[in-house]
Amino acid sequence: GENVEQHPSTLSVQEGDSAVIKCTYSDSASNYFPWYKQELGKRPQLIIDIRSNVGEKKDQRIAVTLNKTAKHFSLHITETQPEDSAVYFCAASTDNYQLIWGAGTKLIIKP
Amino acid sequence: NAGVMQNPRHLVRRRGQEARLRCSPMKGHSHVYWYRQLPEEGLKFMVYLQKENIIDESGMPKERFSAEFPKEGPSILRIQQVVRGDSAAYFCASSPTGAPEAFFGQGTRLTVV
């Protein structure tokens, strides 16, 4: 079955700098790759997603890139702000509904 | 649209008791998914239901766990004879189709003492 690995587990960046979180997946049939942000004690919230027919997608300070050949995708956050501090999860879907999640990255924004 | 509603938000059960977790999907959504999240881990798929049907329960333990989504009312995740290892956050998500772009509820945090 699908396996999603996420790195790093913790990422600390200076406010204003960029943050990059990387995920790899194992099943080449995966075609949907969302990223979720989860604040402590709260629900995961979808922040951006990408499908396998595109290589990059951008939404203001957030972008996701997908390399299907290498089977990895990355989340890029530019001009980080204190409110970006949270745990970020990547996920992959090989079919219409089941999401396989990475283990999460705790992003710390240092003032 | 109130979003996906889960209750209770927090549930404490003694070992051996039953836990019932409820999920009301967003209006117009007929697809419900349950996920479990252990501390400092990602979400693990448990079960996917449509109204009156279990589509995929491959992520659910074979014993003590069951789920339903009746024609009327919320989806229920039921855990019988709870053990300490069942302590986790249980999230429900819903979508209007079978697509994975789902909206999550606030979760139920189950603590087994």
PDB file of C-alpha atoms in Angstrom:
ATOM      1  CA  GLY A   1       0.000   0.000   0.000  1.00  0.00           C
ATOM      2  CA  GLU A   2       0.891   3.671  -0.064  1.00  0.00           C
ATOM      3  CA  ASN A   3       3.490   5.007   2.361  1.00  0.00           C
ATOM      4  CA  VAL A   4       4.170   8.704   2.927  1.00  0.00           C
ATOM      5  CA  GLU A   5       7.329   9.953   4.597  1.00  0.00           C
ATOM      6  CA  GLN A   6       7.691  13.525   5.777  1.00  0.00           C
ATOM      7  CA  HIS A   7      10.802  15.514   6.715  1.00  0.00           C
ATOM      8  CA  PRO A   8      11.881  17.202   8.859  1.00  0.00           C
ATOM      9  CA  SER A   9       9.929  16.320  11.971  1.00  0.00           C
ATOM     10  CA  THR A  10      10.727  19.734  13.454  1.00  0.00           C
ATOM     11  CA  LEU A  11      11.675  22.907  11.623  1.00  0.00           C
ATOM     12  CA  SER A  12      12.659  26.154  13.286  1.00  0.00           C
ATOM     13  CA  VAL A  13      13.015  29.282  11.139  1.00  0.00           C
ATOM     14  CA  GLN A  14      13.459  32.968  11.789  1.00  0.00           C
ATOM     15  CA  GLU A  15      10.391  35.110  11.218  1.00  0.00           C
ATOM     16  CA  GLY A  16      10.457  36.407   7.669  1.00  0.00           C
ATOM     17  CA  ASP A  17      12.526  33.512   6.349  1.00  0.00           C
ATOM     18  CA  SER A  18      11.203  30.687   4.163  1.00  0.00           C
ATOM     19  CA  ALA A  19      10.267  27.197   5.314  1.00  0.00           C
ATOM     20  CA  VAL A  20      10.305  24.050   3.189  1.00  0.00           C
ATOM     21  CA  ILE A  21       8.773  20.718   4.178  1.00  0.00           C
ATOM     22  CA  LYS A  22       9.272  17.649   2.009  1.00  0.00           C
ATOM     23  CA  CYS A  23       7.298  14.454   1.530  1.00  0.00           C
ATOM     24  CA  THR A  24       7.894  11.320  -0.483  1.00  0.00           C
ATOM     25  CA  TYR A  25       5.332   8.732  -1.472  1.00  0.00           C
ATOM     26  CA  SER A  26       5.659   5.171  -2.649  1.00  0.00           C
ATOM     27  CA  ASP A  27       2.694   4.486  -4.919  1.00  0.00           C
ATOM     28  CA  SER A  28       3.079   5.947  -8.392  1.00  0.00           C
ATOM     29  CA  ALA A  29      -0.709   5.769  -8.774  1.00  0.00           C
ATOM     30  CA  SER A  30      -1.175   8.531  -6.183  1.00  0.00           C
ATOM     31  CA  ASN A  31      -2.832  11.491  -7.841  1.00  0.00           C
ATOM     32  CA  TYR A  32      -3.877  13.903  -5.093  1.00  0.00           C
ATOM     33  CA  PHE A  33      -1.566  15.586  -2.576  1.00  0.00           C
ATOM     34  CA  PRO A  34      -3.028  17.899   0.071  1.00  0.00           C
ATOM     35  CA  TRP A  35      -1.271  19.777   2.850  1.00  0.00           C
ATOM     36  CA  TYR A  36      -2.932  20.370   6.201  1.00  0.00           C
ATOM     37  CA  LYS A  37      -2.114  22.755   9.019  1.00  0.00           C
ATOM     38  CA  GLN A  38      -3.021  21.701  12.528  1.00  0.00           C
ATOM     39  CA  GLU A  39      -2.776  24.014  15.515  1.00  0.00           C
ATOM     40  CA  LEU A  40      -2.597  22.538  18.981  1.00  0.00           C
ATOM     41  CA  GLY A  41      -5.876  20.923  19.968  1.00  0.00           C
ATOM     42  CA  LYS A  42      -7.606  21.884  16.735  1.00  0.00           C
ATOM     43  CA  ARG A  43      -8.750  20.170  13.568  1.00  0.00           C
ATOM     44  CA  PRO A  44      -6.518  19.759  10.519  1.00  0.00           C
ATOM     45  CA  GLN A  45      -7.235  22.468   7.984  1.00  0.00           C
ATOM     46  CA  LEU A  46      -6.527  22.127   4.295  1.00  0.00           C
ATOM     47  CA  ILE A  47      -4.156  24.894   3.224  1.00  0.00           C
ATOM     48  CA  ILE A  48      -3.245  23.860  -0.302  1.00  0.00           C
ATOM     49  CA  ASP A  49      -3.452  20.812  -2.536  1.00  0.00           C
ATOM     50  CA  ILE A  50      -2.129  19.669  -5.877  1.00  0.00           C
ATOM     51  CA  ARG A  51      -3.122  17.033  -8.372  1.00  0.00           C
ATOM     52  CA  SER A  52      -0.745  14.943 -10.406  1.00  0.00           C
ATOM     53  CA  ASN A  53      -1.458  16.758 -13.655  1.00  0.00           C
ATOM     54  CA  VAL A  54       0.363  19.921 -12.490  1.00  0.00           C
ATOM     55  CA  GLY A  55       3.855  20.516 -11.166  1.00  0.00           C
ATOM     56  CA  GLU A  56       3.340  23.579  -9.013  1.00  0.00           C
ATOM     57  CA  LYS A  57       0.570  25.515  -7.345  1.00  0.00           C
ATOM     58  CA  LYS A  58       0.760  28.794  -5.475  1.00  0.00           C
ATOM     59  CA  ASP A  59      -1.539  30.627  -3.096  1.00  0.00           C
ATOM     60  CA  GLN A  60      -0.087  33.867  -1.742  1.00  0.00           C
ATOM     61  CA  ARG A  61       2.791  32.891   0.585  1.00  0.00           C
ATOM     62  CA  ILE A  62       2.219  29.157   0.201  1.00  0.00           C
ATOM     63  CA  ALA A  63       3.275  26.970  -2.707  1.00  0.00           C
ATOM     64  CA  VAL A  64       3.419  23.264  -3.363  1.00  0.00           C
ATOM     65  CA  THR A  65       5.633  21.544  -5.925  1.00  0.00           C
ATOM     66  CA  LEU A  66       5.267  18.000  -7.205  1.00  0.00           C
ATOM     67  CA  ASN A  67       7.891  15.812  -8.860  1.00  0.00           C
ATOM     68  CA  LYS A  68       6.089  12.720 -10.120  1.00  0.00           C
ATOM     69  CA  THR A  69       9.231  11.068 -11.428  1.00  0.00           C
ATOM     70  CA  ALA A  70      10.950  11.248  -8.067  1.00  0.00           C
ATOM     71  CA  LYS A  71       7.672  10.763  -6.200  1.00  0.00           C
ATOM     72  CA  HIS A  72       8.089  13.686  -3.899  1.00  0.00           C
ATOM     73  CA  PHE A  73       6.249  16.903  -3.173  1.00  0.00           C
ATOM     74  CA  SER A  74       7.114  19.903  -1.064  1.00  0.00           C
ATOM     75  CA  LEU A  75       5.433  22.736   0.796  1.00  0.00           C
ATOM     76  CA  HIS A  76       7.048  26.161   0.617  1.00  0.00           C
ATOM     77  CA  ILE A  77       6.077  28.982   2.946  1.00  0.00           C
ATOM     78  CA  THR A  78       7.668  32.360   2.275  1.00  0.00           C
ATOM     79  CA  GLU A  79       7.916  35.393   4.565  1.00  0.00           C
ATOM     80  CA  THR A  80       6.987  33.283   7.570  1.00  0.00           C
ATOM     81  CA  GLN A  81       4.937  34.868  10.339  1.00  0.00           C
ATOM     82  CA  PRO A  82       4.314  33.838  13.967  1.00  0.00           C
ATOM     83  CA  GLU A  83       0.844  32.555  13.061  1.00  0.00           C
ATOM     84  CA  ASP A  84       2.445  30.028  10.712  1.00  0.00           C
ATOM     85  CA  SER A  85       3.631  28.109  13.786  1.00  0.00           C
ATOM     86  CA  ALA A  86       1.762  24.783  13.766  1.00  0.00           C
ATOM     87  CA  VAL A  87       2.125  21.157  12.766  1.00  0.00           C
ATOM     88  CA  TYR A  88       1.936  20.591   9.029  1.00  0.00           C
ATOM     89  CA  PHE A  89       0.900  17.292   7.485  1.00  0.00           C
ATOM     90  CA  CYS A  90       1.240  16.097   3.936  1.00  0.00           C
ATOM     91  CA  ALA A  91      -0.979  13.353   2.556  1.00  0.00           C
ATOM     92  CA  ALA A  92      -1.427  11.344  -0.601  1.00  0.00           C
ATOM     93  CA  SER A  93      -4.375   9.619  -2.155  1.00  0.00           C
ATOM     94  CA  THR A  94      -4.240   6.736  -4.605  1.00  0.00           C
ATOM     95  CA  ASP A  95      -7.969   6.405  -5.015  1.00  0.00           C
ATOM     96  CA  ASN A  96     -10.984   8.527  -4.563  1.00  0.00           C
ATOM     97  CA  TYR A  97     -11.144   8.800  -0.842  1.00  0.00           C
ATOM     98  CA  GLN A  98      -8.471   7.315   1.377  1.00  0.00           C
ATOM     99  CA  LEU A  99      -5.760   9.750   2.448  1.00  0.00           C
ATOM    100  CA  ILE A 100      -2.430   8.392   3.673  1.00  0.00           C
ATOM    101  CA  TRP A 101      -0.812  10.933   5.981  1.00  0.00           C
ATOM    102  CA  GLY A 102       2.771  11.803   6.776  1.00  0.00           C
ATOM    103  CA  ALA A 103       3.900  11.952  10.390  1.00  0.00           C
ATOM    104  CA  GLY A 104       3.879  15.742  10.521  1.00  0.00           C
ATOM    105  CA  THR A 105       6.359  18.612  10.798  1.00  0.00           C
ATOM    106  CA  LYS A 106       6.306  20.938  13.758  1.00  0.00           C
ATOM    107  CA  LEU A 107       7.096  24.394  12.389  1.00  0.00           C
ATOM    108  CA  ILE A 108       8.411  26.927  14.872  1.00  0.00           C
ATOM    109  CA  ILE A 109       8.709  30.557  13.846  1.00  0.00           C
ATOM    110  CA  LYS A 110      11.267  32.397  15.959  1.00  0.00           C
ATOM    111  CA  PRO A 111      10.595  36.125  16.494  1.00  0.00           C
TER     112      PRO A 111
ATOM    113  CA  ASN B   1     -23.637  25.831   7.056  1.00  0.00           C
ATOM    114  CA  ALA B   2     -22.361  24.770  10.459  1.00  0.00           C
ATOM    115  CA  GLY B   3     -19.579  22.576   9.155  1.00  0.00           C
ATOM    116  CA  VAL B   4     -18.783  19.095  10.354  1.00  0.00           C
ATOM    117  CA  MET B   5     -19.974  18.734  13.946  1.00  0.00           C
ATOM    118  CA  GLN B   6     -18.525  16.204  16.322  1.00  0.00           C
ATOM    119  CA  ASN B   7     -19.596  15.488  19.849  1.00  0.00           C
ATOM    120  CA  PRO B   8     -18.602  15.214  22.480  1.00  0.00           C
ATOM    121  CA  ARG B   9     -15.388  17.237  22.179  1.00  0.00           C
ATOM    122  CA  HIS B  10     -13.877  15.435  25.136  1.00  0.00           C
ATOM    123  CA  LEU B  11     -14.824  12.024  26.447  1.00  0.00           C
ATOM    124  CA  VAL B  12     -13.425  10.225  29.466  1.00  0.00           C
ATOM    125  CA  ARG B  13     -14.115   6.542  29.894  1.00  0.00           C
ATOM    126  CA  ARG B  14     -12.910   3.928  32.334  1.00  0.00           C
ATOM    127  CA  ARG B  15     -11.338   0.780  30.977  1.00  0.00           C
ATOM    128  CA  GLY B  16     -14.036  -1.662  29.889  1.00  0.00           C
ATOM    129  CA  GLN B  17     -16.692   0.965  29.205  1.00  0.00           C
ATOM    130  CA  GLU B  18     -18.145   1.852  25.836  1.00  0.00           C
ATOM    131  CA  ALA B  19     -17.392   5.039  23.941  1.00  0.00           C
ATOM    132  CA  ARG B  20     -19.772   6.524  21.389  1.00  0.00           C
ATOM    133  CA  LEU B  21     -18.519   9.280  19.146  1.00  0.00           C
ATOM    134  CA  ARG B  22     -20.904  11.216  16.933  1.00  0.00           C
ATOM    135  CA  CYS B  23     -20.360  13.036  13.675  1.00  0.00           C
ATOM    136  CA  SER B  24     -22.844  15.157  11.784  1.00  0.00           C
ATOM    137  CA  PRO B  25     -21.531  15.868   8.282  1.00  0.00           C
ATOM    138  CA  MET B  26     -21.862  19.162   6.511  1.00  0.00           C
ATOM    139  CA  LYS B  27     -25.231  19.757   4.928  1.00  0.00           C
ATOM    140  CA  GLY B  28     -25.445  18.004   1.603  1.00  0.00           C
ATOM    141  CA  HIS B  29     -22.498  15.695   2.332  1.00  0.00           C
ATOM    142  CA  SER B  30     -23.266  12.005   2.182  1.00  0.00           C
ATOM    143  CA  HIS B  31     -19.700  10.691   2.555  1.00  0.00           C
ATOM    144  CA  VAL B  32     -18.140  10.377   5.995  1.00  0.00           C
ATOM    145  CA  TYR B  33     -14.636   9.320   7.017  1.00  0.00           C
ATOM    146  CA  TRP B  34     -13.247   8.584  10.454  1.00  0.00           C
ATOM    147  CA  TYR B  35      -9.583   9.044  11.336  1.00  0.00           C
ATOM    148  CA  ARG B  36      -7.626   8.431  14.534  1.00  0.00           C
ATOM    149  CA  GLN B  37      -4.716  10.567  15.655  1.00  0.00           C
ATOM    150  CA  LEU B  38      -2.319   9.492  18.362  1.00  0.00           C
ATOM    151  CA  PRO B  39      -0.252  12.202  20.089  1.00  0.00           C
ATOM    152  CA  GLU B  40       2.413  13.692  17.795  1.00  0.00           C
ATOM    153  CA  GLU B  41       1.411  11.486  14.885  1.00  0.00           C
ATOM    154  CA  GLY B  42      -0.460  11.941  11.637  1.00  0.00           C
ATOM    155  CA  LEU B  43      -4.030  10.849  11.105  1.00  0.00           C
ATOM    156  CA  LYS B  44      -4.719   7.205  10.368  1.00  0.00           C
ATOM    157  CA  PHE B  45      -7.685   6.260   8.207  1.00  0.00           C
ATOM    158  CA  MET B  46     -10.216   4.059   9.949  1.00  0.00           C
ATOM    159  CA  VAL B  47     -13.421   3.811   7.951  1.00  0.00           C
ATOM    160  CA  TYR B  48     -15.340   5.355   5.058  1.00  0.00           C
ATOM    161  CA  LEU B  49     -19.117   5.339   5.046  1.00  0.00           C
ATOM    162  CA  GLN B  50     -21.959   6.513   2.926  1.00  0.00           C
ATOM    163  CA  LYS B  51     -25.533   6.613   4.119  1.00  0.00           C
ATOM    164  CA  GLU B  52     -26.414   3.111   5.361  1.00  0.00           C
ATOM    165  CA  ASN B  53     -23.269   1.633   3.816  1.00  0.00           C
ATOM    166  CA  ILE B  54     -19.753   0.887   4.974  1.00  0.00           C
ATOM    167  CA  ILE B  55     -17.566   1.385   1.921  1.00  0.00           C
ATOM    168  CA  ASP B  56     -14.145   0.681   3.414  1.00  0.00           C
ATOM    169  CA  GLU B  57     -13.333  -0.323   6.972  1.00  0.00           C
ATOM    170  CA  SER B  58      -9.833  -1.546   6.281  1.00  0.00           C
ATOM    171  CA  GLY B  59      -8.298   0.820   8.841  1.00  0.00           C
ATOM    172  CA  MET B  60     -10.520  -0.161  11.695  1.00  0.00           C
ATOM    173  CA  PRO B  61      -9.494  -2.773  14.279  1.00  0.00           C
ATOM    174  CA  LYS B  62     -11.437  -5.989  13.749  1.00  0.00           C
ATOM    175  CA  GLU B  63     -12.613  -6.203  17.349  1.00  0.00           C
ATOM    176  CA  ARG B  64     -14.381  -3.730  19.610  1.00  0.00           C
ATOM    177  CA  PHE B  65     -14.706  -1.030  16.930  1.00  0.00           C
ATOM    178  CA  SER B  66     -17.756  -0.436  14.754  1.00  0.00           C
ATOM    179  CA  ALA B  67     -19.153   2.428  12.723  1.00  0.00           C
ATOM    180  CA  GLU B  68     -22.469   3.282  11.185  1.00  0.00           C
ATOM    181  CA  PHE B  69     -24.039   6.074   9.197  1.00  0.00           C
ATOM    182  CA  PRO B  70     -27.802   5.600   9.304  1.00  0.00           C
ATOM    183  CA  LYS B  71     -30.309   7.052   6.905  1.00  0.00           C
ATOM    184  CA  GLU B  72     -31.271   9.606   9.531  1.00  0.00           C
ATOM    185  CA  GLY B  73     -28.983  11.077  12.141  1.00  0.00           C
ATOM    186  CA  PRO B  74     -25.257  11.317  12.670  1.00  0.00           C
ATOM    187  CA  SER B  75     -22.541   8.826  11.965  1.00  0.00           C
ATOM    188  CA  ILE B  76     -21.509   6.907  15.068  1.00  0.00           C
ATOM    189  CA  LEU B  77     -18.112   5.430  15.887  1.00  0.00           C
ATOM    190  CA  ARG B  78     -18.496   2.950  18.690  1.00  0.00           C
ATOM    191  CA  ILE B  79     -15.684   1.494  20.745  1.00  0.00           C
ATOM    192  CA  GLN B  80     -16.609  -1.308  23.111  1.00  0.00           C
ATOM    193  CA  GLN B  81     -14.616  -2.314  26.186  1.00  0.00           C
ATOM    194  CA  VAL B  82     -12.183   0.561  25.807  1.00  0.00           C
ATOM    195  CA  VAL B  83      -8.521   0.115  26.737  1.00  0.00           C
ATOM    196  CA  ARG B  84      -5.846   2.728  27.471  1.00  0.00           C
ATOM    197  CA  GLY B  85      -4.455   2.350  23.976  1.00  0.00           C
ATOM    198  CA  ASP B  86      -7.731   3.696  22.559  1.00  0.00           C
ATOM    199  CA  SER B  87      -6.921   7.123  24.012  1.00  0.00           C
ATOM    200  CA  ALA B  88      -6.554   9.394  20.999  1.00  0.00           C
ATOM    201  CA  ALA B  89      -8.207  12.150  19.033  1.00  0.00           C
ATOM    202  CA  TYR B  90     -10.847  10.856  16.643  1.00  0.00           C
ATOM    203  CA  PHE B  91     -11.609  13.059  13.676  1.00  0.00           C
ATOM    204  CA  CYS B  92     -14.531  12.831  11.349  1.00  0.00           C
ATOM    205  CA  ALA B  93     -14.514  14.337   7.871  1.00  0.00           C
ATOM    206  CA  SER B  94     -17.200  14.661   5.236  1.00  0.00           C
ATOM    207  CA  SER B  95     -17.380  15.367   1.541  1.00  0.00           C
ATOM    208  CA  PRO B  96     -20.164  15.750  -1.002  1.00  0.00           C
ATOM    209  CA  THR B  97     -18.661  13.087  -3.240  1.00  0.00           C
ATOM    210  CA  GLY B  98     -16.158  10.314  -2.717  1.00  0.00           C
ATOM    211  CA  ALA B  99     -13.312  12.706  -3.440  1.00  0.00           C
ATOM    212  CA  PRO B 100     -10.625  13.077  -0.770  1.00  0.00           C
ATOM    213  CA  GLU B 101     -11.091  16.848  -0.401  1.00  0.00           C
ATOM    214  CA  ALA B 102     -12.867  16.529   2.876  1.00  0.00           C
ATOM    215  CA  PHE B 103     -13.749  18.907   5.667  1.00  0.00           C
ATOM    216  CA  PHE B 104     -12.809  17.914   9.188  1.00  0.00           C
ATOM    217  CA  GLY B 105     -14.732  18.235  12.393  1.00  0.00           C
ATOM    218  CA  GLN B 106     -13.112  19.506  15.585  1.00  0.00           C
ATOM    219  CA  GLY B 107     -12.490  16.001  16.793  1.00  0.00           C
ATOM    220  CA  THR B 108     -13.334  14.023  19.913  1.00  0.00           C
ATOM    221  CA  ARG B 109     -10.529  13.526  22.375  1.00  0.00           C
ATOM    222  CA  LEU B 110     -11.027  10.214  24.080  1.00  0.00           C
ATOM    223  CA  THR B 111      -9.191   9.552  27.311  1.00  0.00           C
ATOM    224  CA  VAL B 112      -9.360   6.091  28.854  1.00  0.00           C
ATOM    225  CA  VAL B 113      -8.508   6.006  32.546  1.00  0.00           C
TER     226      VAL B 113
END
